[in-house]
mmCIF file of C-alpha atoms and ligand atoms in Angstrom:
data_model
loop_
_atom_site.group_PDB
_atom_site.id
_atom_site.type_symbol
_atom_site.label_atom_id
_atom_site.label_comp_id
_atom_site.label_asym_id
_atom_site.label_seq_id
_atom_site.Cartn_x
_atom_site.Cartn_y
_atom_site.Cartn_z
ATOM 1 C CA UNK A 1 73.461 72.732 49.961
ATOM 2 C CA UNK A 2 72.265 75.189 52.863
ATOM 3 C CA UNK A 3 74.757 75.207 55.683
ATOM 4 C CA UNK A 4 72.998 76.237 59.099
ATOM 5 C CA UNK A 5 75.151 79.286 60.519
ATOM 6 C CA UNK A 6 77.024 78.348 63.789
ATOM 7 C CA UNK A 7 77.557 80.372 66.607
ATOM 8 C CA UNK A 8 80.330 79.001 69.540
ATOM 9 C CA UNK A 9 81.174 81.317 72.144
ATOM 10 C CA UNK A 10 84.099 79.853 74.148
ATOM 11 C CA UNK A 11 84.203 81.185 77.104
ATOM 12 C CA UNK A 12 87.867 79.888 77.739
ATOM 13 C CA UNK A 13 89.443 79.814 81.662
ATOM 14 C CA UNK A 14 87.078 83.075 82.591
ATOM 15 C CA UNK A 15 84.396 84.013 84.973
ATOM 16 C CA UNK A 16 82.841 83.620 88.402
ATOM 17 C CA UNK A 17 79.431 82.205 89.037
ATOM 18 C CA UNK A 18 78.052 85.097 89.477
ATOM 19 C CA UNK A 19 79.373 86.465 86.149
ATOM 20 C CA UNK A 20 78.728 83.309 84.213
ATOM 21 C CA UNK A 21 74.971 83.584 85.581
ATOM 22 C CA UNK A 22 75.075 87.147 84.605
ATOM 23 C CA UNK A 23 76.390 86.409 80.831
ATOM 24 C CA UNK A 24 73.693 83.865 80.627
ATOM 25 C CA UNK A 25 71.192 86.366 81.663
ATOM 26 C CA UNK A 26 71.924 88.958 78.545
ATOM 27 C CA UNK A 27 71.993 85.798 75.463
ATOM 28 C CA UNK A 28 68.741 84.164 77.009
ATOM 29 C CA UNK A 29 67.104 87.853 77.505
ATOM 30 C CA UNK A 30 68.633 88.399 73.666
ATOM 31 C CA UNK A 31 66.605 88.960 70.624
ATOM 32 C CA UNK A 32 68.829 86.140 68.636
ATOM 33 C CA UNK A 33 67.408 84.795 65.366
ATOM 34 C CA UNK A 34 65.570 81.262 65.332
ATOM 35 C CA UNK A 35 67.101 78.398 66.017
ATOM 36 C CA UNK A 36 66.013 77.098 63.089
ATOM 37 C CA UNK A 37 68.541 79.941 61.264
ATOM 38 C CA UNK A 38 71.440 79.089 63.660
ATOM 39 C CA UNK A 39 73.291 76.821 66.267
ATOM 40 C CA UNK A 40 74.031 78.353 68.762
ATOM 41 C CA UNK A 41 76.564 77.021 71.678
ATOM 42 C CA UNK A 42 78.256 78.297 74.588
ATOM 43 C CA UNK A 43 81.202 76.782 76.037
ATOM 44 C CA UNK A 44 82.348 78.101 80.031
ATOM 45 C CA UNK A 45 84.937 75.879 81.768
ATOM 46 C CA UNK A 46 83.852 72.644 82.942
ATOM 47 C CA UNK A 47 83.035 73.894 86.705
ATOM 48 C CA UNK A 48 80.404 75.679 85.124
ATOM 49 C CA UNK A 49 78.510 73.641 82.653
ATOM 50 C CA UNK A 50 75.637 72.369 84.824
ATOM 51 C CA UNK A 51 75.090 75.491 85.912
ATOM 52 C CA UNK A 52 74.882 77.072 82.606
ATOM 53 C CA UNK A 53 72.880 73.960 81.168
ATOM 54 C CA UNK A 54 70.395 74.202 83.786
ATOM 55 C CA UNK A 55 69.983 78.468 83.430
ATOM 56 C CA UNK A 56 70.858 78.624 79.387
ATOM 57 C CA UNK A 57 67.512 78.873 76.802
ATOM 58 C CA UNK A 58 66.890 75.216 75.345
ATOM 59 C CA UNK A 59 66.953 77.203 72.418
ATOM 60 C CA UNK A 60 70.660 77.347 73.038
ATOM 61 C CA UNK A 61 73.210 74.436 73.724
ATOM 62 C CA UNK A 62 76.616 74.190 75.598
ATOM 63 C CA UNK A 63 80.032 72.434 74.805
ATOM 64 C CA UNK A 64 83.512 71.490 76.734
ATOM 65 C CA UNK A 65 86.445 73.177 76.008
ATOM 66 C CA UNK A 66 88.655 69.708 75.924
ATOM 67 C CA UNK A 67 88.000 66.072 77.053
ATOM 68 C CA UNK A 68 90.001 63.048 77.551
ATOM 69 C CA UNK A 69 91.367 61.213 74.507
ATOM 70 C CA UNK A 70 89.877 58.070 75.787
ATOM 71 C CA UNK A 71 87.594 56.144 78.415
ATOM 72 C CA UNK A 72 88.274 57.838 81.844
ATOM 73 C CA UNK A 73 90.494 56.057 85.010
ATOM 74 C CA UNK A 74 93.867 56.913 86.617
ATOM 75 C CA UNK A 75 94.105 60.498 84.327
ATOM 76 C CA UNK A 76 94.524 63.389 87.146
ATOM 77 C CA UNK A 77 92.699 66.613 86.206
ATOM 78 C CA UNK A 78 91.347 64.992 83.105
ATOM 79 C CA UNK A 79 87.438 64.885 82.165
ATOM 80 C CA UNK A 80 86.193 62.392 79.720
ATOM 81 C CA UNK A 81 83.967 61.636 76.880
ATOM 82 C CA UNK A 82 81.834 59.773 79.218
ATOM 83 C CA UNK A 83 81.168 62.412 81.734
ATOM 84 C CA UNK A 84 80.271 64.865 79.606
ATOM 85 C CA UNK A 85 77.637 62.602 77.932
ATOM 86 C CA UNK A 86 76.504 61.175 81.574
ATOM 87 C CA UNK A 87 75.723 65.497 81.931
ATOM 88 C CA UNK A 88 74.373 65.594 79.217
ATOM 89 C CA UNK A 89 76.336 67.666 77.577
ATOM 90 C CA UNK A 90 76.512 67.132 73.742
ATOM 91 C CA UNK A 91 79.608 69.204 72.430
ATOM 92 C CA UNK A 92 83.232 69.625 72.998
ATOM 93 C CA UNK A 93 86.032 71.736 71.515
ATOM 94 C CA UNK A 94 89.355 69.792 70.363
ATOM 95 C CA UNK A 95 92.277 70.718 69.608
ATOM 96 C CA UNK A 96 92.087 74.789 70.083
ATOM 97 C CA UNK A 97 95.051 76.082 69.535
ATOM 98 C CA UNK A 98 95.903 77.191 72.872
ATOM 99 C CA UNK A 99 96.241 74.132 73.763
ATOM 100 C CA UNK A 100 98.300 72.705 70.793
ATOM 101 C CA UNK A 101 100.932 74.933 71.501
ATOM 102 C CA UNK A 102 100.811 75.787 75.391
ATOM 103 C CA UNK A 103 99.900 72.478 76.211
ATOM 104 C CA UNK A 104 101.957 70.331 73.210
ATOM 105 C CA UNK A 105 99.071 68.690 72.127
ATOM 106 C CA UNK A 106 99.952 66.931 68.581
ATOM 107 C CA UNK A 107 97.735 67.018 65.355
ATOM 108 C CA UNK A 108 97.970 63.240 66.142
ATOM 109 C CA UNK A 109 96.835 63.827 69.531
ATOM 110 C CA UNK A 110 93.978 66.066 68.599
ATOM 111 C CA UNK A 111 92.903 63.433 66.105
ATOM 112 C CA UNK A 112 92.525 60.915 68.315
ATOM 113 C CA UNK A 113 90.433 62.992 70.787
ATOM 114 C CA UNK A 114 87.964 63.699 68.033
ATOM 115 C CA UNK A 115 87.496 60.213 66.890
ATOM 116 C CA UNK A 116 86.990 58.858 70.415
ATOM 117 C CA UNK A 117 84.625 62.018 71.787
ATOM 118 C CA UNK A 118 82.874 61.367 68.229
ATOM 119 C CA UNK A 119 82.690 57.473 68.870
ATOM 120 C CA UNK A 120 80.877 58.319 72.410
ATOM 121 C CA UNK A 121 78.197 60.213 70.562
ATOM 122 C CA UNK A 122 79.765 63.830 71.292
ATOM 123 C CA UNK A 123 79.506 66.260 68.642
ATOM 124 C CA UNK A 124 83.090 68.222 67.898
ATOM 125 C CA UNK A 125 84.142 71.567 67.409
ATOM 126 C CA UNK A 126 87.798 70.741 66.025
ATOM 127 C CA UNK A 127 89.950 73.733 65.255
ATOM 128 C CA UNK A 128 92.690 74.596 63.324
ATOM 129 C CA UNK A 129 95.128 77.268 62.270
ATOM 130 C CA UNK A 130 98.527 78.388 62.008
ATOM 131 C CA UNK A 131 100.742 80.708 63.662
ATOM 132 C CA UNK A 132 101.912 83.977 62.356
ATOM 133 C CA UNK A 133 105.184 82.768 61.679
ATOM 134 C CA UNK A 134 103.345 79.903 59.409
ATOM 135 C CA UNK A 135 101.483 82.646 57.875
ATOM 136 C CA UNK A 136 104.395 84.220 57.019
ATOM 137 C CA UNK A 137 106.717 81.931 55.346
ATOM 138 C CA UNK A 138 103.612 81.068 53.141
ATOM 139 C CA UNK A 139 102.724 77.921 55.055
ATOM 140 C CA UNK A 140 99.033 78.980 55.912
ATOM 141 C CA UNK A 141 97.288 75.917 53.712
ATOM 142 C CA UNK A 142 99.859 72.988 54.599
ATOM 143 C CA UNK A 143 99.265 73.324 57.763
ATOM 144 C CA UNK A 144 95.567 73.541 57.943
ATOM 145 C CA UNK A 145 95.078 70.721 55.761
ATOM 146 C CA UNK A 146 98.079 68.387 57.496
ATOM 147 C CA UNK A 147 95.982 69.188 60.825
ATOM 148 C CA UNK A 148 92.865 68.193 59.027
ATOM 149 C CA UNK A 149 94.175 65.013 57.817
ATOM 150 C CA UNK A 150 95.244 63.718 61.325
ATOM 151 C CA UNK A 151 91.478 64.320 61.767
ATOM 152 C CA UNK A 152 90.216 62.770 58.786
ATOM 153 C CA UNK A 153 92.556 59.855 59.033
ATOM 154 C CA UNK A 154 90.522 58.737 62.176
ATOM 155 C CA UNK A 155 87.054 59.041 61.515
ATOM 156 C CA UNK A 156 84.904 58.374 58.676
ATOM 157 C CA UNK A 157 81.407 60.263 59.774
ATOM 158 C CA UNK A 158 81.815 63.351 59.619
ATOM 159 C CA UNK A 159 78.392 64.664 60.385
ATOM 160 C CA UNK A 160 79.187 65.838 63.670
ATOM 161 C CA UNK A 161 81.870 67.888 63.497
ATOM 162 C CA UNK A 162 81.889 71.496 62.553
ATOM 163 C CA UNK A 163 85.304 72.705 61.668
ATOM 164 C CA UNK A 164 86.349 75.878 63.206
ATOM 165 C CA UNK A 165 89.365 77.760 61.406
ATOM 166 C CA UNK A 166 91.404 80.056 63.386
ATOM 167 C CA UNK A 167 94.441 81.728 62.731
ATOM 168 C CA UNK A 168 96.594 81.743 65.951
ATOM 169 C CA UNK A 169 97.626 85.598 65.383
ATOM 170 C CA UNK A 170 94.103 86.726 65.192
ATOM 171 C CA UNK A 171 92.932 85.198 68.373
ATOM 172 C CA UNK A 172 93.141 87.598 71.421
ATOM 173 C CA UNK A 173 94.984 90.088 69.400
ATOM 174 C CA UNK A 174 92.162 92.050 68.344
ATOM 175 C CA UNK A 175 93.760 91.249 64.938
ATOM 176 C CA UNK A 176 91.139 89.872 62.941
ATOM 177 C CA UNK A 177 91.745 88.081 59.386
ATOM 178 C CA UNK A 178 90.213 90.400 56.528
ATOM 179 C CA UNK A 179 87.550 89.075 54.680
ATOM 180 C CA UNK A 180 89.462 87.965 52.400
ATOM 181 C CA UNK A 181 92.038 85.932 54.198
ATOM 182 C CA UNK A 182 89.460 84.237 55.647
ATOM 183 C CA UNK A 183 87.076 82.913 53.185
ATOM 184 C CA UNK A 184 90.104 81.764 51.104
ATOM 185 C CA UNK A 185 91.629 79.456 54.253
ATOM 186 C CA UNK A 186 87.988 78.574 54.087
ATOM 187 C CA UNK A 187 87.508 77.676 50.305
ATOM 188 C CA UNK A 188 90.778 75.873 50.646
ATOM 189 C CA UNK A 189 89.463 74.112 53.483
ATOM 190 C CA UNK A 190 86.776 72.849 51.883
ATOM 191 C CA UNK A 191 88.625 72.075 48.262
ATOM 192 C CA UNK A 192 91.035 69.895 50.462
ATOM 193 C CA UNK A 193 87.845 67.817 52.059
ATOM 194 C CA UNK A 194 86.427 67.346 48.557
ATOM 195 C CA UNK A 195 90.077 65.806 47.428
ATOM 196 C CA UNK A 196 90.525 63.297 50.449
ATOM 197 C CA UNK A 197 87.049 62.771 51.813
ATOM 198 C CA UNK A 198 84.112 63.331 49.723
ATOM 199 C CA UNK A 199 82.282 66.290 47.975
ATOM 200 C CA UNK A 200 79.321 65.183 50.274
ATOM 201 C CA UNK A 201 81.428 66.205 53.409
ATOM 202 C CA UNK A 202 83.066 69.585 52.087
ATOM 203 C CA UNK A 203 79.828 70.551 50.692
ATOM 204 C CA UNK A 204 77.825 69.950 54.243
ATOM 205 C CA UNK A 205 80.427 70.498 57.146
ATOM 206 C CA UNK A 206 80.277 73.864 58.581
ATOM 207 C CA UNK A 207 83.584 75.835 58.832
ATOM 208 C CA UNK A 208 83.597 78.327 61.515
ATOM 209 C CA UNK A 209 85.903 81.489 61.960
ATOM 210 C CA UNK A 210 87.620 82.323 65.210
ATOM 211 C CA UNK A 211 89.609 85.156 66.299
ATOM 212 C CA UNK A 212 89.255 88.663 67.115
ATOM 213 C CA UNK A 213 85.558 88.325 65.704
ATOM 214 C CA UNK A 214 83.586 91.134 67.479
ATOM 215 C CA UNK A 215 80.049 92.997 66.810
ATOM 216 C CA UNK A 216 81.781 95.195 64.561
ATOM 217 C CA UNK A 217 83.404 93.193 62.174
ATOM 218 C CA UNK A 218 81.017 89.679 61.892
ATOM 219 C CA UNK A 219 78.615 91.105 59.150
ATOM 220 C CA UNK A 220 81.508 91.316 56.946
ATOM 221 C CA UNK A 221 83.168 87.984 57.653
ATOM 222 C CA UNK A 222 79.687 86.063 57.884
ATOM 223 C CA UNK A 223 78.962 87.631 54.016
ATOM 224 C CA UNK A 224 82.147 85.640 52.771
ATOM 225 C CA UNK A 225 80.223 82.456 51.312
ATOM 226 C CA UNK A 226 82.431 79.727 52.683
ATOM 227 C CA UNK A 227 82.198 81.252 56.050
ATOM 228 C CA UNK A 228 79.604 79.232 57.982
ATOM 229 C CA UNK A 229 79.619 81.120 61.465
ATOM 230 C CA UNK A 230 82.117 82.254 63.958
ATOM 231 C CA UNK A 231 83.994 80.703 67.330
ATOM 232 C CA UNK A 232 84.498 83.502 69.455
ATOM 233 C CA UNK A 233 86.735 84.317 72.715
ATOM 234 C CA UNK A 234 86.554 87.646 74.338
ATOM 235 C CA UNK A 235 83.313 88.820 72.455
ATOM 236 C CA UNK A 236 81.346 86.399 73.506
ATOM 237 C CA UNK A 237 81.882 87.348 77.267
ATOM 238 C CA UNK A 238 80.029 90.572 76.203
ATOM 239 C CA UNK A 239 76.283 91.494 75.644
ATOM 240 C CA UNK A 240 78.184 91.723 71.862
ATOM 241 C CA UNK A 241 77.365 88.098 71.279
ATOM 242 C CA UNK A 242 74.228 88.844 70.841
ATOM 243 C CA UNK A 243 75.027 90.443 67.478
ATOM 244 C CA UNK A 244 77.343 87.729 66.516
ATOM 245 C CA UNK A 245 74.565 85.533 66.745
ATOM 246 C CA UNK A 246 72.096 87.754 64.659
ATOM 247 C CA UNK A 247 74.843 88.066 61.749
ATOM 248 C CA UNK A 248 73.374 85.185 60.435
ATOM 249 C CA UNK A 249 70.501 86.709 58.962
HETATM 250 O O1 G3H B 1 87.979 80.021 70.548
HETATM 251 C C1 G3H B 1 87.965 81.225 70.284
HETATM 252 C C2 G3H B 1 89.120 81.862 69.725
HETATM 253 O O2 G3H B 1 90.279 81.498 70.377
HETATM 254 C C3 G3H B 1 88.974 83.333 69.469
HETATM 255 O O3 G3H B 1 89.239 84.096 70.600
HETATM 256 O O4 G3H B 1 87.679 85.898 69.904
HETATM 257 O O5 G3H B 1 89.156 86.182 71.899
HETATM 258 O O6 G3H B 1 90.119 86.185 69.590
HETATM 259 P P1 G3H B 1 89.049 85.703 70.484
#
């Protein structure tokens, strides 16, 4: 089955107005490939996602970088489900890994977010990954797949969620995973969904790569056939994105 190639750029806790009109500017002045060949979706901080809603392409869509894990009220700094939809905006990102570990936020937690933003009507860019450490002591697949299951133990629809992999010492490091190392996270990804949800879901769901992916490097990692588009960071503050986008073709 064909798996439409995915483009997030996260935009993280960066930018002014002025530079978040000026980013805009460069990916809706772009010459990106069709939307029928990709997805493509920004994500600034919440301050800015009218803005960028109103000025972005409708070719193009936008996405939160959190929400609440359920209906809003007494939460202090929190955004929910709700509002997002009410602004009509129709993806979030759970459970990136900065926030897992600077923030504490559980695999349990994360899970929960997802099924509630999911029950709402949101659709969810849910990441995963391990640390180096992980990594090293061989752990890489256990702990992708036990983040996974928190996920998959709470929802049973999982059309609307693209799963982004990223490994935790590739992201901001300008360390990217090889080829290689990603496509077999990937593969083993997608054997896991076929064991404990269905081959329907691990032949359909998108899994997206994330860290240190740059204009450079995303021809190579977009060839790797489990690899179904990128979440990027810093490159996708930069008129760079633009070739991010096009490595799907
Ligand atoms: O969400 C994006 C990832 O954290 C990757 O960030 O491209 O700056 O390494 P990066």
């Amino acid at each position: 089955m064909a798996r439409k190639f995915f483009v997030g750029g996260n935009w993280k806790c960066n930018g002014t107005s002025e530079e978040v009109k000026k980013i805009v500017s460069t990916l809706n002045g772009g010459q990106v490939a069709s939307a029928d060949v990709v997805d493509v979706v920004v994500s600034p901080p919440f301050v800015f996602l009218p803005l960028v809603k109103s000025l972005l392409h409708s070719d193009f869509h936008v996405a939160a970088q959190n929400c609440w894990v359920k209906k809003g009220g007494a939460y202090t700094g929190e955004i929910s489900a709700e509002m997002l939809l009410n602004l009509n905006i129709p993806w979030v990102i759970l459970g990136h890994s900065e926030r897992r570990l600077l923030l504490g936020e559980s695999n349990e937690f994360v899970g929960d977010k997802v099924a509630y933003a999911l029950s709402k009507g949101l659709k969810v860019i849910a990441c995963v990954g391990e640390t180096l450490e992980q990594r090293e002591s061989g752990a890489t697949v256990e702990v992708v797949a036990a983040q996974t299951k928190a996920i998959a133990e709470r929802i049973s629809d999982w059309t609307n969620v693209v799963l982004a992999y990223e490994p935790v010492w590739a992201i901001g490091t300008g360390k990217v995973a090889t080829p290689a190392q990603a496509q077999e996270v990937h593969c083993e990804l997608r054997k896991w969904l076929q064991i404990n949800v269905s081959v329907e879901v691990a032949e359909s769901i998108r899994i997206i790569y994330g860290g240190s992916v740059n204009g450079a490097n995303c021809k190579e990692l977009a060839a790797q056939p489990d690899v179904d588009g990128f979440l990027v960071g810093g490159a996708s503050l930069k008129p760079e994105f633009v070739d991010i986008i096009n490595s799907a073709t």
